[in-house]
């Protein structure tokens, strides 16, 4: 065992775990005060459910030996209940158990990302049922396609091994996957009551909370991307540097679009731009140079800033811009690998601008759109089936009065008491 790499993976797992409250606060601050607890509960609830699924059969379905060597799905009985994971393998660089925990958080966060698109209007029980089915039928196969490398006597997924597309930390399996799924659920669930062409049904109730959540996500993302190197090495160091650079330029790219389009730059735009940069650099952080990361981040931030406005033109109510940031940002970052990749980076492949031709770009496109099509199609079927059986949407009065009180019997803020005022003193009388 490499103790340094093991320590890095343990730290990276902890960093990624911090992204759970980061996402909850980022999403929670963007909804109305009457919905913030529900948003936090959907985030934490999906993480808890996916964590249990991962232990029972999720890891095996994603990283087990591919069934029939087809590269579609891992062998579920192989690691069922994580049997054999605790054994010490003297030939391994890191313990298998830390890799299992690290990847469990990838699965959990991917599912949690979807809830930001459907705030204020979905039943909590329906959300939990959707999460369990979606992870099983969509995330686990896609994770096998993208993350499961061939090994000694083991066959992995078709995108990473047969196609040869590059996705260092989950641009396809995490962001395109969750963004396409979010779009499908939105179309089944429908718009919020009062949703208008401009501005949405509710404005963010706590922008400092949004900024805090974005900062925690940025911090945790160093583990998300850097930990995907699986060693404490030069590759991990380059990935962390590229992740930081792309996030900085993406924030500026988003703010510039806001300034030109709207005449002002906002804190919500800064937070959203940072997340857009993190999304875009996720698949490409091991493939580009630091300057390439700056270029990629700026493009990703600007493109996502423009993309979030499509919901008003096309009429789909993406509450917190999951489609505009994660789907569009994931596709942008994945495709730009084929343009900006350099053989000097850890992935060691040249893209179009470095004389690599169109081959890599073609592979990236096939991988990205295969995941998009599969995720959207299967998610739509899942959502439609649940809507016709248990029903997805809360009653109109619940949506209008607030899902926190109706679904969780709680309020985030106690606004029932007025500030105490001192009594007015009586005028003094003559002695």
Short mmCIF file of C-alpha atoms in Angstrom, two decimals:
data_model
loop_
_atom_site.label_atom_id
_atom_site.label_comp_id
_atom_site.label_asym_id
_atom_site.label_seq_id
_atom_site.Cartn_x
_atom_site.Cartn_y
_atom_site.Cartn_z
CA UNK A 1 0.00 0.00 0.00
CA UNK A 2 1.10 3.56 -0.74
CA UNK A 3 0.35 5.31 2.54
CA UNK A 4 0.63 8.77 0.98
CA UNK A 5 -1.93 7.96 -1.71
CA UNK A 6 -4.17 6.30 0.87
CA UNK A 7 -4.05 9.42 3.01
CA UNK A 8 -4.86 11.59 -0.02
CA UNK A 9 -7.86 9.42 -0.89
CA UNK A 10 -9.15 9.50 2.68
CA UNK A 11 -8.83 13.30 2.66
CA UNK A 12 -10.46 13.54 -0.79
CA UNK A 13 -13.39 11.44 0.40
CA UNK A 14 -13.87 13.82 3.33
CA UNK A 15 -13.67 16.81 0.95
CA UNK A 16 -16.33 15.33 -1.32
CA UNK A 17 -18.52 14.63 1.71
CA UNK A 18 -18.40 18.35 2.53
CA UNK A 19 -20.02 18.98 -0.84
CA UNK A 20 -23.26 17.52 0.56
CA UNK A 21 -23.97 20.44 2.93
CA UNK A 22 -22.43 22.72 0.32
CA UNK A 23 -25.02 21.65 -2.25
CA UNK A 24 -27.81 21.82 0.33
CA UNK A 25 -26.93 25.41 1.25
CA UNK A 26 -26.34 26.45 -2.37
CA UNK A 27 -29.74 25.13 -3.41
CA UNK A 28 -31.44 26.13 -0.14
CA UNK A 29 -30.48 29.77 -0.43
CA UNK A 30 -31.88 29.99 -3.96
CA UNK A 31 -35.41 28.89 -3.09
CA UNK A 32 -38.07 30.76 -1.12
CA UNK A 33 -37.91 30.80 2.68
CA UNK A 34 -40.97 28.53 2.79
CA UNK A 35 -39.12 25.81 0.82
CA UNK A 36 -35.55 25.85 2.09
CA UNK A 37 -35.89 22.92 4.52
CA UNK A 38 -37.48 20.76 1.85
CA UNK A 39 -34.59 21.47 -0.50
CA UNK A 40 -32.07 20.57 2.20
CA UNK A 41 -34.05 17.45 3.09
CA UNK A 42 -34.18 16.29 -0.54
CA UNK A 43 -30.40 16.70 -0.77
CA UNK A 44 -29.60 14.85 2.44
CA UNK A 45 -32.35 12.27 1.89
CA UNK A 46 -31.04 11.25 -1.51
CA UNK A 47 -27.49 10.96 -0.16
CA UNK A 48 -28.67 8.66 2.65
CA UNK A 49 -30.68 6.42 0.32
CA UNK A 50 -27.98 6.16 -2.33
CA UNK A 51 -25.39 5.37 0.33
CA UNK A 52 -27.41 2.33 1.41
CA UNK A 53 -27.96 1.21 -2.18
CA UNK A 54 -24.24 1.55 -2.86
CA UNK A 55 -23.34 -0.84 -0.05
CA UNK A 56 -25.90 -3.48 -1.03
CA UNK A 57 -25.49 -3.63 -4.83
CA UNK A 58 -24.53 -0.24 -6.23
CA UNK A 59 -20.76 -0.58 -6.16
CA UNK A 60 -20.85 -4.04 -7.67
CA UNK A 61 -23.16 -2.92 -10.49
CA UNK A 62 -20.83 -0.01 -11.29
CA UNK A 63 -17.39 -1.54 -10.78
CA UNK A 64 -17.88 -5.29 -10.92
CA UNK A 65 -16.62 -7.34 -13.87
CA UNK A 66 -18.78 -6.40 -16.86
CA UNK A 67 -21.59 -8.89 -17.49
CA UNK A 68 -20.84 -10.81 -20.67
CA UNK A 69 -17.83 -8.53 -21.26
CA UNK A 70 -20.33 -6.15 -22.90
CA UNK A 71 -19.24 -3.01 -21.03
CA UNK A 72 -22.84 -2.21 -20.03
CA UNK A 73 -23.27 -3.26 -16.38
CA UNK A 74 -21.09 -4.73 -13.65
CA UNK A 75 -21.68 -8.15 -12.10
CA UNK A 76 -24.05 -7.43 -9.18
CA UNK A 77 -23.32 -10.61 -7.13
CA UNK A 78 -19.55 -10.03 -7.32
CA UNK A 79 -19.42 -7.44 -4.54
CA UNK A 80 -22.99 -7.81 -3.24
CA UNK A 81 -23.09 -6.32 0.25
CA UNK A 82 -19.48 -5.24 -0.37
CA UNK A 83 -18.28 -8.78 0.26
CA UNK A 84 -14.51 -9.00 0.04
CA UNK A 85 -13.96 -5.24 0.13
CA UNK A 86 -12.34 -5.26 3.58
CA UNK A 87 -9.61 -7.73 2.62
CA UNK A 88 -6.08 -6.36 2.40
CA UNK A 89 -4.66 -6.59 -1.12
CA UNK A 90 -0.85 -6.31 -0.99
CA UNK A 91 -0.68 -5.46 -4.71
CA UNK A 92 -3.08 -2.52 -4.49
CA UNK A 93 -1.87 1.09 -4.31
CA UNK A 94 -4.82 2.15 -2.12
CA UNK A 95 -7.32 0.05 -0.12
CA UNK A 96 -10.42 -0.88 -2.06
CA UNK A 97 -12.58 0.28 0.83
CA UNK A 98 -11.54 3.95 0.45
CA UNK A 99 -12.24 3.82 -3.29
CA UNK A 100 -15.69 2.39 -2.55
CA UNK A 101 -16.45 5.22 -0.12
CA UNK A 102 -15.11 7.84 -2.54
CA UNK A 103 -17.28 6.61 -5.39
CA UNK A 104 -20.32 6.27 -3.14
CA UNK A 105 -20.34 10.03 -2.73
CA UNK A 106 -20.16 10.50 -6.50
CA UNK A 107 -23.33 8.46 -6.87
CA UNK A 108 -25.08 10.25 -4.02
CA UNK A 109 -24.23 13.75 -5.23
CA UNK A 110 -25.24 12.98 -8.81
CA UNK A 111 -28.72 12.03 -7.65
CA UNK A 112 -28.92 15.03 -5.32
CA UNK A 113 -28.11 17.45 -8.14
CA UNK A 114 -31.43 16.65 -9.83
CA UNK A 115 -33.60 17.99 -7.00
CA UNK A 116 -32.58 21.57 -7.69
CA UNK A 117 -34.57 21.54 -10.93
CA UNK A 118 -37.87 20.53 -9.30
CA UNK A 119 -38.06 22.59 -6.11
CA UNK A 120 -41.34 23.66 -4.47
CA UNK A 121 -43.59 21.10 -6.15
CA UNK A 122 -42.62 17.42 -5.69
CA UNK A 123 -43.70 15.13 -2.85
CA UNK A 124 -40.84 14.12 -0.58
CA UNK A 125 -41.85 10.45 -0.68
CA UNK A 126 -42.07 10.55 -4.46
CA UNK A 127 -38.61 12.15 -4.61
CA UNK A 128 -37.13 9.37 -2.49
CA UNK A 129 -38.78 6.67 -4.61
CA UNK A 130 -37.54 8.37 -7.77
CA UNK A 131 -34.00 8.58 -6.36
CA UNK A 132 -33.80 4.87 -5.59
CA UNK A 133 -35.12 3.80 -8.98
CA UNK A 134 -33.09 6.37 -10.92
CA UNK A 135 -29.79 5.44 -9.31
CA UNK A 136 -30.46 1.77 -9.98
CA UNK A 137 -31.55 2.07 -13.62
CA UNK A 138 -29.57 5.11 -14.77
CA UNK A 139 -26.58 6.04 -12.62
CA UNK A 140 -25.17 2.57 -11.98
CA UNK A 141 -24.98 1.54 -15.67
CA UNK A 142 -23.63 4.93 -16.75
CA UNK A 143 -20.98 4.89 -14.00
CA UNK A 144 -19.89 1.48 -15.29
CA UNK A 145 -19.62 2.84 -18.84
CA UNK A 146 -17.48 5.80 -17.76
CA UNK A 147 -15.53 4.91 -14.61
CA UNK A 148 -14.88 1.14 -14.76
CA UNK A 149 -11.47 0.58 -16.33
CA UNK A 150 -10.36 -2.78 -17.67
CA UNK A 151 -8.02 -4.63 -15.29
CA UNK A 152 -6.42 -8.01 -14.72
CA UNK A 153 -9.03 -10.43 -15.99
CA UNK A 154 -11.71 -7.76 -15.55
CA UNK A 155 -13.73 -6.01 -18.26
CA UNK A 156 -14.92 -2.47 -17.65
CA UNK A 157 -17.29 -0.03 -19.35
CA UNK A 158 -17.56 0.67 -23.07
CA UNK A 159 -17.10 4.46 -23.04
CA UNK A 160 -13.81 4.48 -21.15
CA UNK A 161 -12.32 1.30 -22.65
CA UNK A 162 -13.83 0.55 -26.07
CA UNK A 163 -14.62 4.10 -27.21
CA UNK A 164 -11.65 5.66 -25.43
CA UNK A 165 -13.34 8.93 -24.47
CA UNK A 166 -11.79 11.00 -21.67
CA UNK A 167 -13.82 11.90 -18.58
CA UNK A 168 -11.45 12.43 -15.69
CA UNK A 169 -13.97 12.96 -12.88
CA UNK A 170 -17.53 12.74 -14.20
CA UNK A 171 -18.55 15.29 -16.84
CA UNK A 172 -20.69 12.60 -18.45
CA UNK A 173 -21.54 10.24 -15.57
CA UNK A 174 -22.27 13.04 -13.10
CA UNK A 175 -23.18 16.31 -14.83
CA UNK A 176 -24.61 15.38 -18.22
CA UNK A 177 -26.35 12.48 -16.53
CA UNK A 178 -28.00 14.58 -13.81
CA UNK A 179 -28.74 17.49 -16.16
CA UNK A 180 -30.49 15.32 -18.74
CA UNK A 181 -32.42 13.58 -15.96
CA UNK A 182 -33.46 16.93 -14.52
CA UNK A 183 -34.86 18.02 -17.88
CA UNK A 184 -36.88 14.82 -18.19
CA UNK A 185 -38.41 15.15 -14.71
CA UNK A 186 -39.23 18.82 -15.32
CA UNK A 187 -41.21 17.93 -18.43
CA UNK A 188 -43.23 15.30 -16.54
CA UNK A 189 -43.74 17.36 -13.39
CA UNK A 190 -44.69 20.65 -15.02
CA UNK A 191 -44.16 24.28 -14.05
CA UNK A 192 -44.52 25.85 -10.64
CA UNK A 193 -47.68 27.82 -9.92
CA UNK A 194 -47.00 31.43 -10.83
CA UNK A 195 -43.92 30.66 -12.90
CA UNK A 196 -43.55 33.45 -15.44
CA UNK A 197 -41.52 34.17 -18.50
CA UNK A 198 -39.02 36.19 -16.49
CA UNK A 199 -37.77 35.77 -12.96
CA UNK A 200 -39.36 32.46 -11.96
CA UNK A 201 -42.00 31.90 -9.32
CA UNK A 202 -39.81 32.85 -6.35
CA UNK A 203 -36.64 34.86 -5.89
CA UNK A 204 -33.71 33.51 -3.84
CA UNK A 205 -34.42 34.13 -0.16
CA UNK A 206 -30.80 34.14 1.10
CA UNK A 207 -27.96 35.03 -1.25
CA UNK A 208 -25.22 34.85 1.43
CA UNK A 209 -26.31 31.23 1.94
CA UNK A 210 -25.89 30.65 -1.80
CA UNK A 211 -22.37 32.10 -1.74
CA UNK A 212 -21.44 30.01 1.30
CA UNK A 213 -22.74 26.88 -0.41
CA UNK A 214 -20.79 27.69 -3.57
CA UNK A 215 -17.62 28.18 -1.52
CA UNK A 216 -18.04 24.81 0.20
CA UNK A 217 -18.65 23.15 -3.17
CA UNK A 218 -15.52 24.77 -4.60
CA UNK A 219 -13.49 23.54 -1.62
CA UNK A 220 -14.90 20.02 -1.85
CA UNK A 221 -14.40 19.90 -5.62
CA UNK A 222 -10.63 19.74 -5.13
CA UNK A 223 -11.24 16.31 -3.62
CA UNK A 224 -13.83 15.44 -6.26
CA UNK A 225 -11.44 16.07 -9.14
CA UNK A 226 -8.08 15.64 -7.45
CA UNK A 227 -9.13 12.43 -5.74
CA UNK A 228 -10.05 10.96 -9.11
CA UNK A 229 -6.31 10.67 -9.79
CA UNK A 230 -6.38 7.94 -7.08
CA UNK A 231 -2.81 8.77 -6.04
CA UNK A 232 -0.98 11.64 -4.36
CA UNK A 233 0.96 12.41 -7.50
CA UNK A 234 1.81 15.04 -10.07
CA UNK A 235 -1.45 14.17 -11.84
CA UNK A 236 -3.48 15.05 -8.75
CA UNK A 237 -1.55 18.31 -8.38
CA UNK A 238 -2.15 19.34 -12.00
CA UNK A 239 -5.85 18.50 -11.66
CA UNK A 240 -6.21 20.65 -8.54
CA UNK A 241 -4.44 23.56 -10.27
CA UNK A 242 -6.65 23.27 -13.36
CA UNK A 243 -9.77 23.05 -11.22
CA UNK A 244 -8.89 26.30 -9.48
CA UNK A 245 -7.95 28.12 -12.68
CA UNK A 246 -11.09 27.15 -14.59
CA UNK A 247 -13.37 28.16 -11.71
CA UNK A 248 -11.83 31.61 -11.54
CA UNK A 249 -12.17 32.30 -15.26
CA UNK A 250 -15.69 30.86 -15.39
CA UNK A 251 -16.86 33.23 -12.69
CA UNK A 252 -15.49 36.17 -14.65
CA UNK A 253 -17.01 34.84 -17.88
CA UNK A 254 -20.47 34.60 -16.30
CA UNK A 255 -20.22 38.08 -14.73
CA UNK A 256 -19.14 39.59 -18.06
CA UNK A 257 -22.18 38.11 -19.80
CA UNK A 258 -24.41 39.48 -17.02
CA UNK A 259 -22.87 42.93 -17.30
CA UNK A 260 -23.28 43.09 -21.09
CA UNK A 261 -26.77 41.54 -21.10
CA UNK A 262 -28.32 43.01 -17.94
CA UNK A 263 -26.15 46.01 -17.10
CA UNK A 264 -25.00 44.62 -13.74
CA UNK A 265 -23.09 41.72 -12.20
CA UNK A 266 -24.71 39.81 -9.34
CA UNK A 267 -23.63 37.66 -6.41
CA UNK A 268 -25.94 34.91 -7.69
CA UNK A 269 -24.14 35.13 -11.03
CA UNK A 270 -20.74 34.86 -9.32
CA UNK A 271 -21.82 31.75 -7.43
CA UNK A 272 -23.42 30.20 -10.49
CA UNK A 273 -20.39 31.01 -12.63
CA UNK A 274 -18.09 29.28 -10.15
CA UNK A 275 -20.22 26.14 -10.26
CA UNK A 276 -20.35 26.29 -14.07
CA UNK A 277 -16.56 26.36 -14.17
CA UNK A 278 -16.29 23.43 -11.78
CA UNK A 279 -18.72 21.46 -13.91
CA UNK A 280 -16.91 22.25 -17.17
CA UNK A 281 -13.45 21.38 -15.85
CA UNK A 282 -14.57 18.09 -14.26
CA UNK A 283 -14.15 15.92 -17.39
CA UNK A 284 -11.14 17.85 -18.67
CA UNK A 285 -9.05 18.61 -15.57
CA UNK A 286 -6.50 15.92 -16.45
CA UNK A 287 -6.38 16.69 -20.15
CA UNK A 288 -5.66 20.43 -20.46
CA UNK A 289 -2.91 22.86 -19.47
CA UNK A 290 -3.49 25.63 -16.90
CA UNK A 291 -3.94 28.12 -19.75
CA UNK A 292 -6.31 25.67 -21.41
CA UNK A 293 -8.22 25.50 -18.11
CA UNK A 294 -8.57 29.29 -18.14
CA UNK A 295 -9.93 29.22 -21.69
CA UNK A 296 -12.24 26.29 -20.99
CA UNK A 297 -13.56 27.89 -17.80
CA UNK A 298 -14.25 31.24 -19.48
CA UNK A 299 -16.14 29.51 -22.29
CA UNK A 300 -18.05 27.33 -19.84
CA UNK A 301 -19.05 30.27 -17.66
CA UNK A 302 -20.22 32.37 -20.58
CA UNK A 303 -22.09 29.55 -22.32
CA UNK A 304 -23.89 28.51 -19.13
CA UNK A 305 -24.83 32.14 -18.38
CA UNK A 306 -26.49 32.29 -21.78
CA UNK A 307 -28.02 28.82 -21.46
CA UNK A 308 -29.95 29.48 -18.25
CA UNK A 309 -32.14 31.94 -20.15
CA UNK A 310 -33.34 29.23 -22.54
CA UNK A 311 -35.92 28.04 -20.01
CA UNK A 312 -37.88 31.26 -20.49
CA UNK A 313 -37.83 30.95 -24.27
CA UNK A 314 -38.57 27.22 -24.36
CA UNK A 315 -41.00 27.19 -21.44
CA UNK A 316 -39.53 24.58 -19.06
CA UNK A 317 -39.35 25.47 -15.36
CA UNK A 318 -35.82 24.54 -14.29
CA UNK A 319 -36.01 26.04 -10.80
CA UNK A 320 -32.32 26.34 -9.96
CA UNK A 321 -30.76 26.02 -13.44
CA UNK A 322 -29.61 22.41 -13.22
CA UNK A 323 -30.10 22.00 -16.97
CA UNK A 324 -28.41 25.28 -17.84
CA UNK A 325 -25.38 24.64 -15.64
CA UNK A 326 -24.88 20.89 -15.30
CA UNK A 327 -26.16 19.61 -18.64
CA UNK A 328 -24.81 22.47 -20.76
CA UNK A 329 -21.62 22.84 -18.70
CA UNK A 330 -21.01 19.09 -18.76
CA UNK A 331 -21.44 18.89 -22.53
CA UNK A 332 -19.23 21.97 -23.04
CA UNK A 333 -16.40 20.65 -20.88
CA UNK A 334 -16.58 17.17 -22.37
CA UNK A 335 -16.47 18.38 -25.97
CA UNK A 336 -13.70 20.91 -25.32
CA UNK A 337 -11.43 18.05 -24.27
CA UNK A 338 -11.32 17.18 -27.96
CA UNK A 339 -10.17 20.70 -28.76
CA UNK A 340 -7.96 21.83 -25.87
CA UNK A 341 -6.36 18.57 -24.67
CA UNK A 342 -2.56 18.44 -24.67
CA UNK A 343 -0.29 15.43 -24.36
CA UNK A 344 1.70 17.31 -21.71
CA UNK A 345 -1.26 16.96 -19.29
CA UNK A 346 -1.77 13.78 -17.21
CA UNK A 347 -4.16 12.17 -19.72
CA UNK A 348 -1.42 12.41 -22.35
CA UNK A 349 -3.59 12.98 -25.43
CA UNK A 350 -3.54 15.84 -27.95
CA UNK A 351 -6.75 17.53 -29.04
CA UNK A 352 -7.53 19.45 -32.21
CA UNK A 353 -5.53 22.58 -31.33
CA UNK A 354 -2.42 20.51 -30.54
CA UNK A 355 -2.40 18.50 -33.76
CA UNK A 356 -4.49 15.57 -32.55
CA UNK A 357 -7.08 15.87 -35.31
CA UNK A 358 -10.81 15.27 -34.95
CA UNK A 359 -10.63 11.75 -33.56
CA UNK A 360 -10.74 12.67 -29.87
CA UNK A 361 -13.48 15.24 -30.42
CA UNK A 362 -15.59 12.57 -32.12
CA UNK A 363 -15.10 10.17 -29.22
CA UNK A 364 -16.04 12.87 -26.73
CA UNK A 365 -19.22 13.66 -28.67
CA UNK A 366 -20.29 10.02 -28.85
CA UNK A 367 -19.75 9.54 -25.12
CA UNK A 368 -21.52 12.76 -24.15
CA UNK A 369 -24.60 12.29 -26.28
CA UNK A 370 -24.92 8.58 -25.53
CA UNK A 371 -25.18 9.39 -21.82
CA UNK A 372 -27.52 12.32 -22.51
CA UNK A 373 -29.91 10.23 -24.60
CA UNK A 374 -29.93 7.24 -22.23
CA UNK A 375 -30.40 9.35 -19.10
CA UNK A 376 -33.15 11.50 -20.58
CA UNK A 377 -35.10 8.59 -22.05
CA UNK A 378 -35.00 6.26 -19.04
CA UNK A 379 -35.59 9.10 -16.56
CA UNK A 380 -38.68 10.24 -18.46
CA UNK A 381 -40.09 6.71 -18.26
CA UNK A 382 -39.34 6.47 -14.53
CA UNK A 383 -40.94 9.84 -13.78
CA UNK A 384 -43.97 9.09 -15.94
CA UNK A 385 -44.51 5.71 -14.23
CA UNK A 386 -44.25 7.22 -10.75
CA UNK A 387 -46.56 10.09 -11.67
CA UNK A 388 -49.25 7.68 -12.83
CA UNK A 389 -48.94 5.41 -9.78
CA UNK A 390 -48.06 7.31 -6.59
CA UNK A 391 -48.21 10.82 -8.07
CA UNK A 392 -45.24 13.19 -8.12
CA UNK A 393 -46.72 16.59 -7.45
CA UNK A 394 -47.99 18.13 -4.23
CA UNK A 395 -51.47 19.68 -4.06
CA UNK A 396 -51.74 23.29 -5.28
CA UNK A 397 -52.46 24.64 -1.78
CA UNK A 398 -49.34 22.90 -0.45
CA UNK A 399 -47.22 24.47 -3.15
CA UNK A 400 -48.63 27.93 -2.50
CA UNK A 401 -48.47 27.80 1.31
CA UNK A 402 -45.04 26.18 1.40
CA UNK A 403 -43.75 22.62 1.28
CA UNK A 404 -41.70 22.98 4.48
CA UNK A 405 -44.70 23.18 6.79
CA UNK A 406 -46.89 20.72 4.89
CA UNK A 407 -44.30 18.02 4.14
CA UNK A 408 -41.97 18.32 7.13
CA UNK A 409 -44.02 20.17 9.79
CA UNK A 410 -41.16 22.64 10.22
CA UNK A 411 -40.14 26.17 9.27
CA UNK A 412 -36.60 27.33 8.66
CA UNK A 413 -37.19 30.70 10.28
CA UNK A 414 -39.44 31.62 13.20
CA UNK A 415 -41.20 34.74 11.97
CA UNK A 416 -44.24 34.50 14.26
CA UNK A 417 -43.01 36.87 16.98
CA UNK A 418 -42.52 40.59 16.57
CA UNK A 419 -39.49 42.21 18.15
CA UNK A 420 -40.09 43.10 21.79
CA UNK A 421 -40.47 46.84 22.37
CA UNK A 422 -39.98 48.59 25.65
CA UNK A 423 -43.12 50.16 27.14
CA UNK A 424 -43.47 53.92 26.73
CA UNK A 425 -42.61 55.58 30.05
CA UNK A 426 -45.33 57.68 31.68
CA UNK A 427 -44.67 61.41 31.82
CA UNK A 428 -43.20 62.68 35.06
CA UNK A 429 -45.54 64.55 37.38
CA UNK A 430 -44.76 67.44 39.66
CA UNK A 431 -43.74 66.44 43.21
#
